[in-house]
Amino acid sequence: MKSQATAGGSAKLTIGDRSLDLPILKGSTGPDVLDIRKLYAETDAFTYDPGFTSTAACESAITFIDGDKGVLLHRGYPIDQLAQNSNFLEVCYLLLNGELPTASEYERFEHNITYHTMLHEQFDRFFLGFRRDAHPMAIMVGAVGALSAFYHDSTDIQDPEQRTISAHRMIAKMPTIAARAYKYSVGQPFVYPRNDESYAANFLRMCFSVPAEDYVVNPVLERAMDRIFILHADHEQNASTSTVRLAGSSGANPFACIAAGIACLWGPSHGGANEEALKMLKQIGTPEQIPEYVAGVKDRRYRLMGFGHRVYKNYDPRAKVMQQSAEEVLREVGDPNDPLFQVAKELEQIALHDEFFIERKLYPNVDFYSGITLSAMGFPTDMFTVLFALARTVGWIAQWAEMIEDPSQKIGRPRQLYTGQPMRDFTPIEQRG
Ligand code: CMC
């Protein structure tokens, strides 16, 4: 990928008696960026930005977020339009290739994904090595890393064709691995993928069908599943995506990089928040308990899970679509008056009108309603983050591929502000007091 950034003048930086002109780079939209690549060489100083709150770590043309306006675009298309009019595989194609597919391109892509869904038969032994009570995310981290031991013919990252094959393999096999992680935890036989089902329906079948009876995929749940996948497909340079990029910057194979992303996603501040959000709603239990819980949040005893975001300082556009999906799913298979859904809606209203949350610009994020939806669909809580990982795989792999094709790509190597001991002489043990 050739840089698409344009020059936008320069900024003068003065350190003591030295001054330096820092080029300003302009993207197609979003804030300007100060190019500090020569800063250390010319001034002997680093920048300090723990958590990367003001640092662009790469150039990317995949996803754009305007956090103040609550806008999320994939290759320019708003997320709500994609969730309304597209399907997950089409969004995968868009993220990977930059444009929506023509009918024949879509057909070829769908065929490629569908025909890579099976796992090497020997692969199933990995699952058997885990304890039955293993968290399915633990299984995901291990199993996805193990893919690199099975598909050597797509680990040469310098070969564009192998990169494409590994991308297709991961998008195709992730539902099979995720469904096996679930089936293993409930002690049921693994279900093989079916090529005549949609991506979402095939996944639901692999999770919920049993050999003892026929399973008909409910079209409302199929659509909801597909939408949930779309909503989680990519989110620019979040923690797990940056982890994938950092792992990939050393030249590690794509399967290993995605396993690293899954490990990062697991944390409760990131993908693990959907699990925590549902636990929180259950803990609150009834709308009457909300004020007491909110008081605890204000006292900083705990955080309101499913609220707040590093980038969104407005309503997360994914949360709006997710709330609609929750309503559709509950109407179909649950209770639209589900007490947890009522707690969630009321909690949202209280938070949206409370000074503490308004001041800090804390709005519901995608995880606020996803737990209720997934739970009504029949998924246990510990599968929620697995579903996030499944859907985010395409984003990770698109970002990884973009990085590999970027001629300015270097191994990621942050510097530090060292505050430890300066150099000192070793003291023999008998002289230490
Ligand atoms: N509940 C209560 N207070 C909060 C929350 C929350 N969920 N989030 C932030 N704050 C407060 C925080 O205490 C701080 O207040 P003060 O300035 O008085 O100290 C202020 O808001 C800024 O917080 P921060 O921790 O500096 O913000 P951050 O950008 O580092 O954190 C976040 C972003 C997502 C980690 C955080 O909002 C959070 O922990 N949310 C709950 C977990 C969650 O829902 N995560 C899912 C994110 S969306 C899906 C994904 O991308 O994985």
Coordinates of C-alpha atoms and ligand atoms in Angstrom, one line a residue:
M1 CA 0.0 0.0 0.0
K2 CA 1.4 3.3 -1.1
S3 CA 0.9 6.1 1.4
Q4 CA -2.3 8.1 0.7
A5 CA -1.5 10.8 3.3
T6 CA -1.0 14.3 2.0
A7 CA 1.3 17.1 3.3
G8 CA -0.4 19.8 5.4
G9 CA 2.4 22.1 6.4
S10 CA 4.5 21.7 9.5
A11 CA 4.5 22.4 13.3
K12 CA 7.4 23.9 15.1
L13 CA 8.7 22.1 18.2
T14 CA 11.1 23.9 20.5
I15 CA 13.1 21.9 23.0
G16 CA 15.5 24.2 25.0
D17 CA 17.5 26.1 22.4
R18 CA 16.7 23.6 19.6
S19 CA 13.7 23.7 17.3
L20 CA 12.5 21.3 14.7
D21 CA 9.8 21.4 12.0
L22 CA 7.5 18.5 12.3
P23 CA 5.6 17.7 9.0
I24 CA 1.8 17.6 9.4
L25 CA 0.1 14.8 7.5
K26 CA -3.5 14.8 6.4
G27 CA -5.6 11.8 6.0
S28 CA -8.9 11.6 4.0
T29 CA -10.8 12.6 7.1
G30 CA -10.1 12.8 10.8
P31 CA -7.5 14.7 12.8
D32 CA -4.2 15.8 11.4
V33 CA -1.2 13.9 12.4
L34 CA 2.3 15.2 13.4
D35 CA 5.0 13.1 11.8
I36 CA 7.6 12.6 14.6
R37 CA 9.6 9.9 13.0
K38 CA 12.8 12.0 13.0
L39 CA 12.2 13.4 16.5
Y40 CA 14.6 11.1 18.3
A41 CA 17.3 11.3 15.8
E42 CA 17.2 15.1 15.7
T43 CA 16.5 16.0 19.3
D44 CA 17.4 12.9 21.4
A45 CA 13.9 13.0 23.0
F46 CA 11.1 10.5 22.9
T47 CA 7.3 11.3 23.2
Y48 CA 5.4 9.8 26.1
D49 CA 1.9 8.5 25.5
P50 CA 0.9 5.4 27.6
G51 CA -2.2 3.9 26.2
F52 CA -1.6 5.6 22.9
T53 CA -4.2 8.3 23.6
S54 CA -2.7 10.7 21.1
T55 CA -0.6 8.4 18.9
A56 CA -1.4 7.1 15.4
A57 CA 0.6 3.9 15.2
C58 CA 0.0 3.3 11.5
E59 CA -1.7 4.5 8.3
S60 CA -4.9 2.6 7.5
A61 CA -7.6 2.8 4.9
I62 CA -10.0 0.2 6.4
T63 CA -12.1 1.7 9.2
F64 CA -12.8 5.2 10.4
I65 CA -14.4 6.3 13.6
D66 CA -15.6 9.8 14.5
G67 CA -15.9 9.3 18.2
D68 CA -17.5 12.7 18.8
K69 CA -20.3 12.2 16.3
G70 CA -20.7 8.5 17.0
V71 CA -19.8 7.4 13.4
L72 CA -18.3 4.2 12.3
L73 CA -17.4 3.6 8.6
H74 CA -15.9 0.5 7.0
R75 CA -14.2 1.5 3.7
G76 CA -16.5 4.6 3.9
Y77 CA -19.8 2.8 4.4
P78 CA -21.7 3.6 7.7
I79 CA -22.1 0.6 10.0
D80 CA -25.9 1.0 10.3
Q81 CA -26.2 0.8 6.5
L82 CA -24.1 -2.3 6.4
A83 CA -26.0 -3.9 9.3
Q84 CA -29.3 -3.1 7.5
N85 CA -28.5 -4.0 3.9
S86 CA -25.5 -6.2 3.8
N87 CA -24.4 -9.6 5.2
F88 CA -21.4 -10.6 7.1
L89 CA -19.6 -12.3 4.2
E90 CA -20.1 -9.3 2.0
V91 CA -18.6 -7.1 4.8
C92 CA -15.7 -9.5 5.1
Y93 CA -15.0 -9.0 1.4
L94 CA -15.3 -5.3 1.7
L95 CA -12.9 -5.1 4.6
L96 CA -10.4 -7.4 2.9
N97 CA -10.6 -5.9 -0.6
G98 CA -11.7 -2.3 -0.2
E99 CA -14.8 -2.4 -2.3
L100 CA -18.2 -4.2 -2.1
P101 CA -18.1 -7.3 -4.4
T102 CA -19.9 -7.7 -7.7
A103 CA -22.3 -10.6 -7.8
S104 CA -19.7 -12.9 -9.4
E105 CA -17.0 -11.8 -6.9
Y106 CA -19.3 -12.4 -4.1
E107 CA -20.2 -15.9 -5.4
R108 CA -16.5 -16.8 -5.7
F109 CA -15.7 -15.4 -2.2
E110 CA -18.6 -17.2 -0.6
H111 CA -17.6 -20.5 -2.3
N112 CA -14.0 -20.0 -1.0
I113 CA -15.1 -19.5 2.6
T114 CA -17.7 -22.2 2.5
Y115 CA -15.2 -24.8 1.2
H116 CA -12.6 -24.0 3.9
T117 CA -14.8 -24.5 6.9
M118 CA -13.7 -28.1 7.8
L119 CA -10.7 -28.6 10.1
H120 CA -8.0 -31.2 9.7
E121 CA -9.5 -34.3 11.5
Q122 CA -6.4 -34.5 13.7
F123 CA -7.1 -31.0 14.9
D124 CA -10.0 -32.3 17.1
R125 CA -7.5 -33.9 19.5
F126 CA -6.5 -30.4 20.7
F127 CA -9.9 -29.9 22.1
L128 CA -9.8 -33.2 24.0
G129 CA -6.6 -32.0 25.8
F130 CA -8.5 -29.3 27.6
R131 CA -10.4 -29.7 30.8
R132 CA -14.2 -29.7 30.3
D133 CA -14.5 -26.6 32.4
A134 CA -11.9 -24.7 30.4
H135 CA -13.0 -21.2 29.5
P136 CA -13.8 -21.3 25.7
M137 CA -11.5 -18.3 25.2
A138 CA -8.6 -20.3 26.6
I139 CA -9.5 -23.0 24.0
M140 CA -9.7 -20.3 21.3
V141 CA -6.2 -18.9 22.1
G142 CA -4.7 -22.4 22.0
A143 CA -6.6 -23.8 19.0
V144 CA -6.1 -20.8 16.7
G145 CA -2.4 -20.7 17.5
A146 CA -2.3 -24.4 16.6
L147 CA -3.6 -23.7 13.1
S148 CA -0.1 -22.6 12.2
A149 CA 1.0 -26.2 12.9
F150 CA -1.5 -27.6 10.4
Y151 CA -1.6 -25.1 7.5
H152 CA 2.1 -24.6 6.7
D153 CA 1.3 -24.0 3.0
S154 CA -0.2 -20.6 3.9
T155 CA 2.3 -19.2 6.4
D156 CA 4.8 -17.5 4.0
I157 CA 3.8 -14.0 4.6
Q158 CA 5.8 -12.7 1.6
D159 CA 3.6 -14.6 -0.8
P160 CA 0.3 -12.6 -1.5
E161 CA -1.5 -15.8 -2.5
Q162 CA -0.7 -17.5 0.7
R163 CA -1.8 -14.4 2.6
T164 CA -5.2 -14.6 0.9
I165 CA -5.5 -18.3 1.6
S166 CA -4.7 -17.9 5.3
A167 CA -7.2 -15.0 5.5
H168 CA -9.9 -17.2 3.9
R169 CA -9.0 -20.2 6.1
M170 CA -9.3 -18.2 9.3
I171 CA -12.6 -16.6 8.4
A172 CA -13.9 -20.0 7.4
K173 CA -12.6 -22.1 10.2
M174 CA -13.2 -19.7 13.1
P175 CA -16.9 -20.7 13.4
T176 CA -16.0 -24.4 13.4
I177 CA -13.4 -23.9 16.2
A178 CA -15.7 -21.7 18.2
A179 CA -18.6 -24.1 17.9
R180 CA -16.3 -27.0 19.0
A181 CA -15.1 -25.0 22.0
Y182 CA -18.7 -24.7 23.0
K183 CA -19.7 -28.3 22.2
Y184 CA -16.7 -29.6 24.2
S185 CA -17.7 -27.5 27.3
V186 CA -21.2 -29.0 27.3
G187 CA -20.0 -32.6 26.5
Q188 CA -21.9 -32.9 23.2
P189 CA -20.5 -34.4 20.0
F190 CA -18.8 -32.0 17.5
V191 CA -21.1 -31.0 14.6
Y192 CA -19.5 -30.8 11.1
P193 CA -20.0 -27.7 9.0
R194 CA -22.5 -27.7 6.2
N195 CA -21.9 -26.0 2.8
D196 CA -25.6 -25.4 2.0
E197 CA -26.1 -23.0 5.0
S198 CA -25.2 -19.3 5.3
Y199 CA -22.2 -18.4 7.4
A200 CA -24.4 -17.5 10.4
A201 CA -26.8 -20.5 10.0
N202 CA -23.9 -22.9 9.7
F203 CA -22.5 -21.6 13.0
L204 CA -25.8 -21.8 14.8
R205 CA -26.2 -25.4 13.6
M206 CA -22.7 -26.4 14.7
C207 CA -23.5 -24.9 18.2
F208 CA -27.0 -26.1 18.8
S209 CA -27.8 -29.2 16.8
V210 CA -27.5 -32.6 18.3
P211 CA -27.5 -36.0 16.5
A212 CA -30.7 -37.1 18.3
E213 CA -33.0 -34.7 16.4
D214 CA -33.4 -32.4 13.4
Y215 CA -32.4 -28.8 13.8
V216 CA -34.0 -26.1 11.8
V217 CA -32.2 -22.7 12.0
N218 CA -34.6 -20.0 13.0
P219 CA -34.3 -17.2 10.3
V220 CA -34.7 -14.4 12.9
L221 CA -31.8 -15.8 14.9
E222 CA -29.8 -16.3 11.8
R223 CA -30.3 -12.7 10.8
A224 CA -29.5 -11.5 14.4
M225 CA -26.3 -13.7 14.4
D226 CA -25.2 -12.3 11.1
R227 CA -25.8 -8.7 12.3
I228 CA -23.8 -9.3 15.5
F229 CA -21.0 -10.6 13.3
I230 CA -21.2 -7.4 11.2
L231 CA -21.2 -5.1 14.2
H232 CA -18.0 -6.7 15.6
A233 CA -16.2 -7.1 12.3
D234 CA -13.6 -4.3 12.7
H235 CA -13.0 -1.3 14.9
E236 CA -9.7 0.3 13.6
Q237 CA -6.7 0.3 15.9
N238 CA -8.2 -1.1 19.1
A239 CA -6.1 -3.1 21.7
S240 CA -6.5 -6.5 20.0
T241 CA -6.0 -5.2 16.5
S242 CA -2.9 -3.3 17.6
T243 CA -1.7 -6.5 19.3
V244 CA -2.2 -8.4 16.0
R245 CA -0.3 -5.7 14.1
L246 CA 2.5 -5.7 16.7
A247 CA 2.8 -9.5 16.7
G248 CA 2.8 -9.4 12.8
S249 CA 5.4 -6.7 12.7
S250 CA 8.0 -9.2 13.6
G251 CA 7.1 -11.4 10.7
A252 CA 5.1 -14.0 12.8
N253 CA 2.7 -16.1 10.8
P254 CA -0.9 -14.9 10.5
F255 CA -2.4 -17.7 12.6
A256 CA -0.1 -16.9 15.5
C257 CA -0.9 -13.2 15.2
I258 CA -4.6 -13.8 15.4
A259 CA -4.1 -16.0 18.5
A260 CA -2.3 -13.0 20.1
G261 CA -5.3 -10.8 19.2
I262 CA -7.7 -13.3 20.8
A263 CA -5.7 -13.2 24.0
C264 CA -5.9 -9.5 24.1
L265 CA -9.6 -9.4 23.3
W266 CA -10.3 -11.6 26.3
G267 CA -9.7 -8.9 28.9
P268 CA -12.8 -7.3 30.6
S269 CA -11.9 -3.8 29.4
H270 CA -12.1 -5.0 25.8
G271 CA -14.1 -8.0 24.4
G272 CA -14.6 -9.5 27.8
A273 CA -16.9 -6.6 28.6
N274 CA -20.0 -8.3 27.1
E275 CA -19.7 -11.1 29.6
E276 CA -19.2 -8.6 32.4
A277 CA -22.1 -6.4 31.3
L278 CA -24.6 -9.3 31.5
K279 CA -23.2 -10.4 34.9
M280 CA -23.7 -6.8 36.0
L281 CA -27.3 -6.7 34.8
K282 CA -28.0 -10.0 36.7
Q283 CA -26.3 -8.6 39.8
I284 CA -28.6 -5.5 39.6
G285 CA -31.5 -7.8 39.0
T286 CA -34.5 -5.3 39.1
P287 CA -35.0 -1.7 38.1
E288 CA -35.4 -0.8 41.8
Q289 CA -31.8 -1.7 42.5
I290 CA -30.4 0.6 39.8
P291 CA -29.9 3.8 42.0
E292 CA -27.9 1.8 44.5
Y293 CA -25.7 0.4 41.8
V294 CA -25.2 3.7 40.1
A295 CA -24.2 5.2 43.5
G296 CA -21.5 2.5 43.7
V297 CA -20.3 3.5 40.2
K298 CA -20.0 7.1 41.2
D299 CA -18.1 6.1 44.4
R300 CA -15.8 4.3 42.0
R301 CA -16.4 0.9 43.6
Y302 CA -17.0 -0.5 40.1
R303 CA -17.5 0.5 36.5
L304 CA -20.7 0.4 34.5
M305 CA -19.8 -2.4 32.1
G306 CA -20.9 -1.9 28.5
F307 CA -20.5 1.9 29.0
G308 CA -17.8 4.2 27.9
H309 CA -15.2 4.0 25.2
R310 CA -11.8 5.4 24.5
V311 CA -12.9 6.7 21.1
Y312 CA -16.7 7.2 21.3
K313 CA -17.6 10.3 23.2
N314 CA -21.1 9.9 21.9
Y315 CA -23.5 6.9 21.4
D316 CA -21.7 3.9 20.0
P317 CA -23.5 3.5 16.6
R318 CA -23.2 -0.3 17.1
A319 CA -25.1 -0.2 20.3
K320 CA -28.2 1.3 18.6
V321 CA -28.3 -1.6 16.1
M322 CA -27.6 -4.1 18.9
Q323 CA -30.6 -2.8 20.9
Q324 CA -32.9 -3.3 17.9
S325 CA -31.5 -6.9 17.5
A326 CA -32.1 -7.5 21.2
E327 CA -35.7 -6.5 20.8
E328 CA -36.2 -8.7 17.6
V329 CA -34.6 -11.7 19.3
L330 CA -36.5 -11.4 22.5
R331 CA -39.8 -11.0 20.6
E332 CA -38.9 -14.2 18.7
V333 CA -37.5 -16.5 21.4
G334 CA -37.6 -14.7 24.7
D335 CA -39.6 -12.3 26.6
P336 CA -39.6 -8.7 25.4
N337 CA -40.5 -7.9 29.0
D338 CA -37.4 -9.8 30.1
P339 CA -36.4 -8.2 33.5
L340 CA -32.7 -7.9 32.4
F341 CA -33.7 -6.1 29.2
Q342 CA -35.9 -3.8 31.3
V343 CA -33.0 -3.2 33.7
A344 CA -30.7 -2.4 30.8
K345 CA -33.1 0.0 29.2
E346 CA -33.8 1.8 32.4
L347 CA -30.1 1.9 33.4
E348 CA -29.3 3.4 30.0
Q349 CA -31.9 6.1 30.5
I350 CA -30.7 7.0 34.0
A351 CA -27.1 7.1 32.9
L352 CA -27.8 9.2 29.8
H353 CA -29.4 11.8 32.1
D354 CA -27.0 11.7 35.0
E355 CA -24.4 14.4 35.4
F356 CA -21.6 11.9 36.3
F357 CA -22.0 10.1 32.9
I358 CA -22.8 13.2 30.9
E359 CA -19.6 15.0 32.1
R360 CA -17.4 12.0 31.3
K361 CA -19.3 11.4 28.0
L362 CA -20.1 7.8 28.9
Y363 CA -22.6 6.2 26.5
P364 CA -23.6 2.6 25.9
N365 CA -21.1 0.7 23.8
V366 CA -21.7 -2.4 21.6
D367 CA -21.4 -4.7 24.6
F368 CA -24.3 -3.2 26.6
Y369 CA -27.0 -5.0 24.6
S370 CA -25.0 -7.9 23.1
G371 CA -25.0 -10.0 26.2
I372 CA -28.9 -10.0 26.5
T373 CA -29.2 -10.8 22.9
L374 CA -26.7 -13.7 22.9
S375 CA -28.2 -15.1 26.1
A376 CA -31.7 -15.1 24.6
M377 CA -30.2 -16.9 21.6
G378 CA -29.0 -19.7 23.9
F379 CA -25.3 -18.9 24.3
P380 CA -23.8 -19.2 27.8
T381 CA -22.0 -16.2 29.1
D382 CA -18.6 -17.5 28.6
M383 CA -19.2 -17.9 24.9
F384 CA -19.9 -14.1 24.4
T385 CA -16.3 -13.1 23.9
V386 CA -15.7 -16.1 21.6
L387 CA -18.4 -14.8 19.3
F388 CA -16.7 -11.4 19.3
A389 CA -13.3 -13.1 18.4
L390 CA -15.0 -15.0 15.6
A391 CA -16.4 -11.9 14.1
R392 CA -13.3 -9.7 14.7
T393 CA -11.1 -12.2 12.9
V394 CA -11.8 -10.6 9.5
G395 CA -10.9 -7.1 10.9
W396 CA -7.6 -8.5 12.4
I397 CA -6.6 -10.2 9.2
A398 CA -7.5 -7.2 7.0
Q399 CA -5.4 -5.0 9.2
W400 CA -2.6 -7.5 9.3
A401 CA -2.6 -7.8 5.5
E402 CA -2.6 -4.0 5.1
M403 CA 0.4 -3.8 7.4
I404 CA 2.4 -6.4 5.5
E405 CA 1.7 -4.5 2.3
D406 CA 2.8 -1.2 3.8
P407 CA 6.3 -0.4 2.6
S408 CA 6.9 1.9 5.6
Q409 CA 6.2 -1.1 8.0
K410 CA 8.8 -1.7 10.6
I411 CA 9.0 -4.0 13.6
G412 CA 6.9 -2.3 16.4
R413 CA 9.3 -1.3 19.1
P414 CA 8.0 1.4 21.6
R415 CA 10.5 3.2 23.8
Q416 CA 10.2 4.0 27.5
L417 CA 10.6 6.7 30.1
Y418 CA 13.1 4.8 32.4
T419 CA 12.7 5.6 36.1
G420 CA 14.6 2.6 37.6
Q421 CA 18.1 2.4 39.2
P422 CA 20.9 4.0 37.3
M423 CA 24.0 1.7 36.7
R424 CA 25.5 0.4 39.9
D425 CA 28.0 -2.3 40.9
F426 CA 26.9 -5.9 41.8
T427 CA 27.0 -6.6 45.5
P428 CA 27.9 -10.1 46.7
I429 CA 25.1 -11.8 48.8
E430 CA 27.1 -11.7 52.1
Q431 CA 27.4 -7.9 51.8
R432 CA 23.7 -7.3 51.3
G433 CA 21.8 -6.1 54.3
Ligands
CMC1 N1 -18.2 3.3 34.3 C1 -17.9 4.3 35.2 N2 -17.0 5.3 34.9 C2 -16.3 5.1 33.8 C3 -16.5 4.1 32.9 C4 -17.5 3.2 33.1 N3 -17.8 2.2 32.3 N4 -15.6 4.3 31.8 C5 -14.9 5.4 32.1 N5 -15.3 5.9 33.3 C6 -14.8 7.1 33.9 C7 -13.4 6.9 34.6 O1 -13.6 6.5 35.9 C8 -12.8 8.2 34.4 O2 -13.3 9.1 35.3 P1 -12.4 10.2 36.1 O3 -11.9 11.1 34.9 O4 -13.3 10.9 37.0 O5 -11.3 9.5 36.7 C9 -13.3 8.7 33.0 O6 -14.6 8.0 32.8 C10 -12.4 8.3 31.9 O7 -12.1 6.9 32.0 P2 -10.8 6.2 31.4 O8 -10.6 5.0 32.1 O9 -9.7 7.2 31.4 O10 -11.2 6.0 29.9 P3 -10.5 5.0 28.9 O11 -10.7 5.6 27.5 O12 -9.2 4.7 29.3 O13 -11.4 3.7 29.0 C11 -12.9 1.9 28.6 C12 -12.2 3.2 28.0 C13 -13.7 1.2 27.5 C14 -11.8 0.9 29.1 C15 -13.8 2.3 29.8 O14 -14.8 3.2 29.4 C16 -14.4 1.1 30.5 O15 -13.7 0.5 31.4 N6 -15.6 0.7 30.2 C17 -16.2 -0.5 30.7 C18 -15.7 -1.7 30.0 C19 -16.4 -1.8 28.6 O16 -17.6 -1.7 28.5 N7 -15.6 -2.1 27.6 C20 -16.0 -2.3 26.2 C21 -15.5 -1.3 25.3 S1 -16.4 -1.4 23.7 C22 -16.0 -3.0 23.0 C23 -14.5 -3.1 22.8 O17 -14.0 -2.3 22.0 O18 -13.9 -4.1 23.3

